[in-house]
Amino acid sequence: MSDQIERIDLVCEVNNTDHHTLQNSVDRLIVRRGQPFTITLHLRPGTHFQNGDNINFIAQTGPMPSVVAQTKAKFSLSRFISRSSWSATAETSDSTVSLTVCSHPNAPIGVYKLILDQGERIGLGEFVLLFNPWCKQDSVYLASEAEMEEYVLSQDGLIYRGIPKRITVLPWTFGQFEPGILDICLQILDESPNYISDAALDCSERRNPVYVTRVLSAMINSLDDKGVLVGNWSDDHEDGVKPTVWKDSCSILQQWSNDGCRAVRYGQCWVFAAVACTVSRALGIPCRVVTNYGSARDSNGDLVMERFYNEFDENIANDSIWNFHVWVENWMTRPDLALGYEGWQASDPTPQRRSEGVFCCGPAPVRAIKEGELTFKYDIPFVYAEVNADVVEYIKLRDGRVFKMGGSTTEVGKSISTKAVGRDEREDITHNYKYPEGSEEERRVYEKANHHNKLAQAGEEPGFHIKIKVTPDMQIGSDFDVYAELKNNTMVTKSCRVMFYAQAVSYNGKLGETCGLGNCLIVSYVSGSKVTLRLEYAEYSKAINQDRMIKLVALLIDAETRDFYRAKKTIILDGPEIIILGVPKVGQNLVADLALQNPLPEPLENCVFTIHGANLTDGKPITHEVGTVGPKEFVTAKVQFTPKLPGQRKILIDFASDKLHNVETYENLVIYE
């Protein structure tokens, strides 16, 4: 037969158009499972194609194709195309044979080889097989054309962030059809630990979107594997890209692939979710990005967010609530579960906890979350808590006594949002995840979920409020006042005790020594009382570090009910200003005239000015020691440097001493030839 075929035409443009993959490419055959595609064989002159029983085909994928594993299919020519199995038909003319091939609607996705077998085997070409939301027999079938346009074909979208009262919109480019992206998405599957440990089994499991979604949930983050993104929730992103800088998925996926599958730095929840959406849509799984406001992170699985604090507002529990959290939903059937739990499945690629030993989460049927079916797969208790946990706050005193400060049944799981179909508007899908607060259905679900810690009065605002106020003049070295303002909205005369603390703190939240402490008993107040705490340099100077941060905590205790209310604020003490006297003139040698006043009531020892600038200071800092500076004294210095190249440059100036660090400023200079 091979000597009869002159040329094989995969008819990519026509097939890809029919299979909704034309945006990928016209140079490559990309088809969806359970849907026929056509290949044209151009015969050599004078030859004739024998349409008979000895015409067989093989379609295979993966490194170890197997009929048993469904990664290899053998089928013959038949009179009609079957939509429920691999099949092929042929139409012949004098010089061409038009082969129509249809894959099994449950075939594994991936790169396939199609082989004609007539005793000798002839490779007819390669094609990529994807999930098919347009095929009723496919487990990702989606009936609405508008929803397929939005959740499969749309290459851009909106991601919601912020807080419920001020929801912000981030436009995002998913770009699933951009050149090379589909190959990178398939590469992600091939780099997973599942493929590396057992490639044959992994390729076989790729017929199941539940399995593929779970692999993606693990592989979009870099924990446990060669995943795509490193998470970073600190303020230090110097060795990578700030999560807020990303606006599209393609640059992240391309960087990961081009850099030898080294994880891209850095992502946070919305970046993880957006990349997962791109990969899901590229592979043919309908996907949308979802934002949950007041998202609980339940560390012990009890469905209650128990926040324990000490007197200094240090959280001594592992539970936390994020202002918002973003994940994705994928559309599919769930043959592994009871009927009724098909449809949207929540999947979270942000690494928060291990699931079956791996940092992944889902797919969790959204309906199972709403119904409190916590025994269903996968990770429903965790997602359920994210949208439905109760919040109870306690304070634990040094003598071991524990008091409840308050709580809420409505703080968690608000305004769950996704982009509307076909419109640049927000769709609120909270009702998909939970019944209305306080409804009979909600009661039933909470019972089923073993959630018996509801507060008696859902959503009530506490009668007391306490707020910390500060003055603008809080320079290191000075003494100053901070205030705790009290407000009583109950219109009932109350007695209370106020405990007001100041404590040194580092930028990462680590608490240091106490540097201010006050107790006050207020009898019979209605509203508007104020408690003053004076912070004196003699006290706070012994506690603070170079970050110059102080955490203020005020506790209001109802003398009658022993209820606690809390306010907190972190302040940063202003450092002295470095003054640059005059403007350095252009020339060979420049001089920076520097001046600074010691703000402290005590001397500064080992005082040093340092200047540094690219192409200004010969690649290394220039230091100028000025020794001791007395209390409130000015110190001046002349520091000489020689520019190396023309252009606009920044010269950075730093002052350090035994008691004062991290005092910095800069000046822009223009250096001419």
XYZ file of C-alpha atoms in Angstrom:
673
model
C 0.000 0.000 0.000
C 2.831 2.415 0.808
C 3.916 2.431 -2.818
C 0.358 3.462 -3.798
C 0.204 6.601 -1.613
C 1.830 9.678 -3.076
C 0.804 12.173 -0.410
C -1.213 12.301 2.828
C -3.278 15.408 3.585
C -4.487 15.790 7.181
C -6.864 18.550 6.017
C -5.959 20.549 9.125
C -7.827 23.738 8.330
C -11.169 21.998 7.678
C -10.826 19.536 10.589
C -9.604 22.129 13.077
C -12.481 24.418 12.101
C -14.992 21.617 12.690
C -13.372 20.746 16.030
C -13.146 24.338 17.338
C -9.326 24.258 17.371
C -8.641 26.514 14.399
C -7.313 29.206 16.746
C -4.530 26.789 17.734
C -3.073 26.229 14.281
C -3.775 25.393 10.649
C -0.476 23.507 10.329
C -1.290 20.704 12.743
C -4.233 18.339 13.233
C -5.907 19.061 16.591
C -9.219 17.277 17.129
C -11.674 16.537 19.918
C -12.692 13.084 21.019
C -15.939 11.459 19.897
C -16.104 13.623 16.767
C -15.172 12.511 13.206
C -12.285 14.018 11.237
C -11.155 13.408 7.667
C -7.796 12.491 6.097
C -7.212 12.475 2.332
C -4.851 9.937 0.759
C -3.612 11.039 -2.686
C -2.784 7.926 -4.730
C -0.087 7.549 -7.360
C -1.364 7.501 -10.949
C -2.574 4.078 -12.063
C -3.045 2.648 -8.552
C -6.332 1.581 -6.995
C -7.381 1.453 -3.327
C -8.871 -1.893 -2.341
C -11.666 -1.144 0.135
C -11.838 -4.427 2.023
C -11.629 -6.304 5.281
C -7.827 -6.194 5.333
C -7.789 -2.410 5.887
C -6.993 -1.878 9.594
C -5.982 1.122 11.673
C -4.073 1.685 14.879
C -4.345 4.858 16.974
C -1.940 5.038 19.898
C -0.650 7.495 22.469
C 1.974 7.529 25.207
C 5.349 5.790 25.495
C 3.860 2.304 26.072
C 0.629 1.984 24.031
C -1.667 -0.739 25.302
C -5.108 -1.929 24.224
C -5.889 -2.940 27.812
C -4.944 0.529 29.085
C -6.981 2.149 26.269
C -3.890 4.003 25.036
C -3.970 1.887 21.867
C -6.970 1.209 19.649
C -7.207 -1.245 16.727
C -10.145 -0.889 14.354
C -11.135 -1.743 10.787
C -13.001 0.027 8.045
C -16.755 -0.111 8.518
C -19.794 1.079 6.599
C -20.790 3.680 9.183
C -18.986 5.846 11.741
C -19.644 4.868 15.349
C -19.750 7.670 17.944
C -19.149 5.257 20.814
C -15.911 3.583 19.706
C -12.906 4.093 17.429
C -14.137 3.685 13.843
C -13.309 4.615 10.259
C -14.970 4.761 6.841
C -13.526 5.335 3.353
C -14.736 6.957 0.173
C -12.647 6.331 -2.950
C -12.255 8.005 -6.306
C -9.777 7.510 -9.137
C -6.923 9.344 -7.399
C -7.914 9.925 -3.773
C -9.203 8.112 -0.718
C -11.100 10.125 1.859
C -10.801 8.462 5.269
C -13.148 9.518 8.042
C -11.951 8.585 11.538
C -13.755 8.992 14.857
C -12.202 8.463 18.280
C -13.827 6.905 21.328
C -15.543 9.684 23.357
C -13.722 8.376 26.435
C -10.270 8.047 24.833
C -7.258 9.447 26.722
C -6.242 12.917 25.578
C -2.759 13.490 24.220
C -0.596 13.228 21.100
C -1.590 10.271 18.897
C -0.046 8.426 15.976
C -2.451 7.092 13.347
C -1.204 4.000 11.508
C -2.634 2.156 8.487
C -2.054 -1.584 8.892
C -2.258 -3.935 5.900
C 0.421 -6.350 6.918
C 2.883 -3.513 6.491
C 2.319 -0.452 8.658
C 2.145 3.051 7.170
C 2.188 6.120 9.390
C -0.629 8.410 8.337
C 0.417 11.214 10.687
C 0.122 12.623 14.187
C -2.773 14.434 15.787
C -3.590 15.898 19.188
C -6.776 14.626 20.843
C -8.554 16.897 23.332
C -11.620 16.723 25.560
C -14.807 17.628 23.677
C -17.476 19.770 25.389
C -19.493 19.639 22.113
C -19.873 15.815 22.285
C -22.805 14.466 24.341
C -20.914 11.251 25.123
C -17.890 13.149 26.461
C -17.774 13.592 30.238
C -17.118 17.342 29.807
C -20.184 17.900 27.584
C -21.688 21.362 27.993
C -25.106 21.966 26.419
C -24.995 25.756 26.093
C -23.167 27.208 23.084
C -22.767 30.530 24.918
C -21.154 28.777 27.883
C -18.763 26.874 25.605
C -17.815 30.178 23.992
C -17.060 31.624 27.444
C -15.573 28.670 29.318
C -13.642 26.907 26.518
C -12.962 29.326 23.662
C -12.615 32.733 25.346
C -8.945 33.698 25.672
C -9.462 36.479 28.169
C -11.569 37.179 31.216
C -11.988 39.054 34.484
C -10.713 38.046 37.929
C -12.296 39.582 41.017
C -10.300 40.697 44.060
C -10.642 43.257 46.868
C -13.328 43.054 49.550
C -17.134 42.626 49.245
C -17.784 46.336 49.691
C -15.094 47.247 47.166
C -14.741 44.455 44.626
C -11.944 45.184 42.150
C -11.561 43.758 38.652
C -8.350 42.373 37.158
C -8.493 41.788 33.376
C -6.529 38.642 32.492
C -5.356 37.114 29.215
C -5.652 33.320 29.362
C -4.294 32.858 25.816
C -4.927 29.103 25.612
C -4.707 29.172 21.791
C -1.483 31.193 21.576
C 1.361 29.479 19.655
C 3.070 26.751 21.665
C 0.746 26.927 24.677
C -1.035 23.618 23.975
C 2.321 21.814 23.839
C 3.302 23.382 27.170
C 0.005 22.233 28.697
C 0.686 18.664 27.540
C 4.249 19.031 28.836
C 2.853 19.859 32.283
C 1.131 16.460 32.311
C 4.351 14.744 31.196
C 6.354 16.405 34.006
C 3.990 15.260 36.745
C 5.217 12.707 39.305
C 2.365 10.409 38.188
C 3.783 10.224 34.645
C 7.373 9.874 35.837
C 6.546 7.007 38.195
C 4.167 5.119 35.855
C 3.791 6.664 32.401
C 1.577 3.870 31.069
C -0.968 4.237 33.874
C -0.855 8.036 33.779
C -1.546 8.187 30.031
C -4.408 5.732 30.465
C -5.946 7.864 33.247
C -5.918 10.919 30.989
C -9.268 9.778 29.641
C -10.814 11.048 32.889
C -11.145 14.833 33.429
C -11.397 14.248 37.193
C -7.894 12.766 37.098
C -6.474 15.421 34.758
C -7.914 18.251 36.864
C -6.362 16.792 39.999
C -2.961 16.507 38.314
C -3.193 20.132 37.176
C -4.142 21.265 40.683
C -0.875 19.751 41.903
C 1.300 20.830 38.949
C 0.334 24.519 38.743
C 2.102 25.000 42.106
C 5.709 23.939 42.543
C 5.492 22.068 45.854
C 6.210 18.301 45.592
C 7.046 18.442 41.871
C 8.403 20.388 38.876
C 5.309 22.574 38.923
C 4.791 25.909 37.228
C 4.630 28.568 39.966
C 6.260 29.289 43.329
C 3.909 30.849 45.879
C 5.151 33.856 47.839
C 3.009 35.829 50.300
C 5.860 37.912 51.726
C 6.955 41.377 50.611
C 10.269 40.054 49.268
C 10.104 39.299 45.547
C 13.582 40.503 44.555
C 14.589 37.193 42.936
C 11.430 36.997 40.836
C 8.320 38.830 39.661
C 5.765 40.264 42.077
C 2.478 38.338 41.765
C 0.668 41.631 41.121
C 2.762 42.242 37.978
C 1.416 39.274 35.999
C -1.482 40.005 33.645
C -1.457 36.887 31.435
C -0.822 33.149 31.681
C 1.249 32.678 28.528
C 4.351 34.499 29.741
C 4.337 32.322 32.888
C 3.884 29.057 30.973
C 6.488 30.016 28.363
C 9.023 30.963 31.034
C 8.458 27.646 32.823
C 8.925 25.630 29.626
C 11.860 27.641 28.258
C 13.663 27.473 31.605
C 13.777 23.678 31.749
C 10.588 23.374 33.826
C 12.062 25.439 36.635
C 9.265 26.985 38.698
C 8.427 30.608 37.915
C 8.683 33.090 40.782
C 6.143 34.230 42.040
C 2.394 33.591 42.237
C -0.472 34.090 44.629
C -3.961 32.581 44.507
C -5.372 34.494 41.532
C -2.237 33.768 39.462
C -2.392 30.036 40.265
C -6.092 29.985 39.351
C -5.636 31.929 36.103
C -2.890 29.591 34.883
C -5.019 26.560 35.817
C -7.883 28.061 33.799
C -5.630 28.482 30.758
C -4.418 24.876 30.888
C -7.919 23.481 31.487
C -9.413 25.358 28.551
C -6.459 24.432 26.336
C -7.088 20.729 27.026
C -10.827 21.122 26.423
C -12.159 21.117 29.996
C -14.634 23.993 30.516
C -13.247 26.224 33.244
C -13.979 29.479 35.051
C -12.164 31.497 37.726
C -14.045 31.955 41.024
C -13.392 34.365 43.907
C -14.558 33.747 47.477
C -14.590 36.668 49.913
C -13.875 35.996 53.570
C -12.245 32.679 52.705
C -11.542 30.508 55.729
C -8.469 28.324 56.050
C -9.528 25.615 58.499
C -6.371 23.977 59.827
C -7.918 21.191 61.927
C -10.990 20.269 59.876
C -13.554 21.043 62.578
C -15.428 23.512 60.308
C -15.048 26.227 62.957
C -12.525 29.046 62.696
C -11.293 29.276 66.262
C -9.099 32.319 66.711
C -7.148 32.350 69.964
C -5.275 35.512 70.953
C -3.188 36.497 73.932
C -3.442 39.951 75.531
C -0.995 41.368 72.991
C -3.117 40.307 69.996
C -0.744 37.537 69.024
C -2.751 34.908 67.145
C -1.931 31.606 68.838
C -4.094 29.447 66.554
C -3.459 28.126 63.056
C -6.821 29.081 61.551
C -6.923 32.180 59.342
C -9.366 34.054 57.098
C -8.214 35.568 53.810
C -9.903 38.755 52.577
C -10.417 36.889 49.309
C -9.272 33.641 47.768
C -9.406 32.569 44.128
C -9.772 29.076 42.686
C -11.278 27.538 39.541
C -14.305 25.452 38.660
C -14.170 22.762 35.966
C -17.270 21.286 34.310
C -17.551 17.465 34.127
C -19.575 14.419 35.106
C -18.681 12.473 38.256
C -19.289 8.775 37.499
C -17.332 7.979 40.693
C -20.096 9.645 42.753
C -23.870 9.408 43.033
C -26.003 11.034 40.345
C -26.597 14.722 40.899
C -23.020 15.732 41.671
C -21.946 16.351 38.084
C -21.437 19.891 36.804
C -19.099 22.473 38.301
C -16.257 21.074 40.378
C -14.106 23.335 42.568
C -10.377 22.864 42.142
C -7.701 24.917 43.894
C -4.092 24.961 42.641
C -2.923 27.322 45.411
C -0.832 25.160 47.781
C -2.559 25.350 51.178
C -2.703 21.760 52.409
C -1.866 18.230 51.348
C -4.514 16.006 49.801
C -3.588 12.325 49.668
C -0.005 13.394 50.373
C 0.204 16.035 47.623
C -0.393 19.794 47.595
C -3.562 19.893 45.527
C -7.264 20.404 46.126
C -10.284 19.033 44.266
C -12.129 18.491 42.110
C -14.890 18.942 44.697
C -18.498 18.949 43.384
C -19.960 22.353 44.153
C -23.318 20.749 44.894
C -21.678 18.443 47.462
C -20.235 21.524 49.175
C -23.688 23.083 49.285
C -25.267 19.882 50.642
C -22.534 19.243 53.214
C -21.596 15.846 51.749
C -18.182 15.826 53.384
C -17.393 12.179 52.621
C -17.345 12.671 48.839
C -14.126 13.094 46.863
C -12.115 15.301 46.764
C -11.296 17.682 49.660
C -14.887 18.772 50.298
C -14.401 19.474 54.050
C -11.642 21.976 53.253
C -13.595 23.824 50.547
C -16.781 23.639 52.646
C -14.969 25.413 55.497
C -13.629 28.038 53.077
C -17.173 29.157 52.297
C -19.182 28.097 55.355
C -17.111 27.961 58.548
C -18.289 29.734 61.685
C -15.881 32.139 63.371
C -15.363 32.118 67.130
C -12.735 34.345 68.770
C -11.191 33.779 72.188
C -8.605 35.501 74.325
C -6.303 33.459 76.512
C -4.880 35.340 79.481
C -1.505 34.648 81.052
C -3.124 32.939 84.025
C -4.658 30.388 81.616
C -8.213 31.687 81.665
C -9.985 31.742 78.291
C -12.758 34.189 77.375
C -14.867 34.330 74.230
C -14.573 37.719 72.518
C -17.197 37.248 69.825
C -17.843 35.520 66.559
C -19.797 35.407 63.339
C -21.724 32.997 61.170
C -21.634 35.335 58.180
C -18.016 36.498 58.003
C -16.931 33.536 55.854
C -18.013 32.876 52.262
C -19.390 36.136 50.884
C -20.077 37.386 47.365
C -18.644 34.312 45.622
C -17.998 35.722 42.162
C -17.146 34.800 38.589
C -17.335 36.553 35.227
C -20.775 36.375 33.632
C -21.236 34.455 30.375
C -20.698 36.735 27.389
C -20.660 39.946 29.458
C -18.014 41.899 31.335
C -20.082 41.733 34.490
C -19.775 39.943 37.820
C -22.056 36.978 38.456
C -22.703 36.176 42.107
C -22.727 32.383 42.522
C -22.827 32.242 46.332
C -26.128 30.334 46.081
C -24.294 27.480 44.309
C -22.090 26.938 47.362
C -24.451 27.571 50.268
C -28.089 28.006 51.165
C -29.228 31.450 52.407
C -27.895 32.236 55.861
C -30.359 31.126 58.537
C -32.655 29.170 56.186
C -34.020 25.731 57.055
C -31.866 24.197 54.330
C -28.777 25.733 55.839
C -29.678 24.239 59.233
C -30.056 20.822 57.639
C -26.727 21.100 55.853
C -24.899 22.204 58.972
C -26.259 19.238 60.882
C -25.164 16.898 58.141
C -21.722 18.502 58.185
C -21.482 17.982 61.943
C -21.358 21.703 62.400
C -23.024 22.318 65.756
C -21.127 25.413 66.821
C -23.428 28.024 65.352
C -23.673 31.231 67.276
C -27.163 31.987 68.580
C -27.525 35.368 66.931
C -26.185 35.182 63.389
C -24.708 38.350 62.031
C -25.343 40.638 65.050
C -22.940 43.526 65.438
C -21.400 43.791 68.910
C -22.566 46.743 70.977
C -19.065 47.997 71.802
C -16.478 49.406 69.421
C -12.895 50.394 70.120
C -10.527 52.144 67.726
C -6.904 53.264 67.986
C -5.963 56.787 66.864
C -2.427 58.130 66.436
C -0.858 61.523 65.798
C 1.112 62.330 62.637
C 4.251 63.313 64.573
C 5.780 60.000 65.653
C 9.495 60.489 65.033
C 12.002 58.210 66.671
C 13.547 59.935 69.660
C 10.408 61.803 70.676
C 7.759 61.053 73.282
C 4.214 60.991 71.926
C 0.648 59.908 72.738
C -1.613 57.309 71.126
C -5.300 56.968 71.890
C -7.967 54.284 72.240
C -11.393 55.691 71.384
C -14.422 53.854 72.802
C -17.915 53.806 71.355
C -21.040 52.291 72.902
C -23.859 51.732 70.419
C -26.178 50.005 72.881
C -27.475 53.275 74.420
C -27.221 51.506 77.773
C -24.852 52.804 80.416
C -21.924 50.405 80.805
C -18.832 49.882 82.902
C -15.714 48.515 81.287
C -11.990 48.007 81.660
C -9.528 49.010 78.948
C -6.112 47.381 78.593
C -3.838 49.320 76.208
C -0.472 47.892 75.153
C 2.443 48.845 72.948
C 4.866 46.178 71.821
C 7.840 46.149 69.460
C 7.236 44.138 66.285
C 9.266 43.084 63.248
C 8.020 43.440 59.670
C 7.242 39.696 59.585
C 4.911 40.005 62.571
C 7.294 38.647 65.218
C 6.560 40.376 68.511
C 9.267 41.854 70.736
C 9.268 43.434 74.173
C 6.515 45.567 75.671
C 7.247 49.295 75.449
C 4.054 50.789 76.836
C 1.308 49.480 79.113
C -1.865 50.951 80.537
C -4.940 49.778 82.442
C -8.006 51.908 82.978
C -11.400 51.319 84.592
C -14.194 53.399 83.061
C -17.434 53.444 84.995
C -20.815 54.304 83.473
C -19.991 55.511 79.971
C -22.263 55.811 76.968
C -19.940 56.797 74.146
C -16.958 58.918 73.170
C -14.485 58.092 75.944
C -10.798 58.217 75.152
C -7.861 56.430 76.797
C -4.355 57.848 76.312
C -1.138 55.832 76.249
C 2.140 57.783 76.271
C 5.046 56.194 74.431
C 8.360 57.416 75.810
C 11.665 57.097 74.008
C 13.336 55.904 77.198
C 11.064 52.829 77.092
C 10.512 52.047 73.415
C 14.159 52.565 72.421
C 15.069 49.456 74.422
C 12.482 47.327 72.613
C 12.312 48.294 68.937
C 14.651 46.992 66.235
C 15.854 48.516 62.975
C 12.350 48.173 61.463
C 11.172 50.900 63.905
C 7.730 49.261 64.170
C 5.443 49.247 67.217
C 2.210 47.261 67.496
C -0.605 48.833 69.517
C -3.338 46.644 70.990
C -6.369 47.875 72.933
C -8.722 45.477 74.704
C -12.137 46.582 75.924
C -13.685 44.288 78.558
C -17.340 44.583 79.541
C -17.196 44.559 83.337
C -20.602 42.867 83.574
C -20.580 40.261 80.773
C -16.778 39.834 80.515
C -17.080 40.134 76.724
C -13.895 41.250 75.016
C -13.510 43.662 72.083
C -10.208 44.402 70.426
C -8.491 46.979 68.214
C -4.968 46.891 66.816
C -2.684 49.081 64.766
C 0.959 48.897 63.747
C 2.890 52.172 63.534
C 6.271 52.946 61.987
C 8.375 55.610 63.652
C 9.675 58.272 61.302
C 13.435 58.411 60.954
C 15.424 61.619 60.537
C 15.773 63.126 57.083
C 19.076 63.167 55.248
C 19.495 66.566 53.635
C 21.554 66.927 50.455
C 23.020 70.433 50.522
C 23.269 71.965 47.064
C 23.254 70.195 43.697
C 26.466 68.388 42.702
C 27.919 69.977 39.595
C 28.855 68.124 36.438
C 32.533 67.344 36.223
C 35.149 64.729 36.791
C 34.900 64.621 40.578
C 31.556 65.272 42.280
C 30.956 65.969 45.965
C 27.775 65.108 47.847
C 27.190 67.462 50.806
C 25.133 65.552 53.389
C 23.494 66.675 56.644
C 21.381 64.938 59.306
C 20.091 65.877 62.731
C 20.270 63.332 65.534
C 16.627 63.110 66.706
C 17.497 61.209 69.892
C 18.018 62.664 73.367
C 21.282 60.718 73.592
C 24.478 60.506 71.509
C 24.831 58.363 68.399
C 28.059 56.362 68.218
C 29.889 54.875 65.192
C 28.014 57.087 62.735
C 28.644 56.321 59.061
C 27.309 57.791 55.808
C 27.392 55.448 52.789
C 26.790 56.402 49.175
C 26.299 54.020 46.266
C 25.202 54.293 42.662
C 25.537 52.354 39.416
C 28.340 53.846 37.293
C 28.903 56.447 40.014
C 30.866 54.784 42.805
C 32.933 52.271 40.837
C 30.686 49.304 41.680
C 31.108 49.477 45.457
C 29.797 51.650 48.307
C 31.793 54.649 49.484
C 31.680 55.097 53.260
C 32.414 58.179 55.317
C 32.753 57.799 59.082
C 31.630 60.759 61.207
C 32.104 59.258 64.694
C 29.888 60.509 67.531
C 26.945 62.872 67.153
C 25.504 64.473 70.274
C 21.799 64.665 71.205
C 19.806 66.801 68.726
C 23.078 67.814 66.993
C 23.520 68.190 63.237
C 26.203 66.195 61.480
C 27.521 67.048 58.012
C 29.779 65.213 55.605
C 31.331 65.718 52.185
C 31.577 62.497 50.160
C 33.461 62.532 46.844
C 32.762 60.214 43.906
C 33.626 59.952 40.196
C 30.981 59.076 37.581
C 32.031 56.545 34.949
C 29.314 56.822 32.297
C 26.897 59.515 31.092
C 23.140 59.326 31.605
C 20.575 59.693 34.385
C 21.698 57.983 37.579
C 20.435 57.581 41.138
C 22.840 58.105 43.997
C 21.674 56.292 47.141
C 22.617 57.644 50.584
C 22.406 55.643 53.818
C 23.113 56.600 57.439
C 23.807 54.067 60.180
C 24.871 54.211 63.821
C 24.693 52.182 67.005
C 21.131 53.329 67.804
C 19.763 54.357 64.410
C 19.755 52.269 61.214
C 18.088 52.190 57.807
C 17.946 55.944 57.311
C 17.987 56.358 53.531
C 17.421 58.811 50.729
C 18.437 59.263 47.093
C 19.092 61.927 44.476
C 18.662 61.782 40.693
C 21.718 63.015 38.811
C 22.225 63.669 35.099
C 25.803 62.960 34.022
C 26.837 64.484 30.702
C 29.642 63.443 28.371
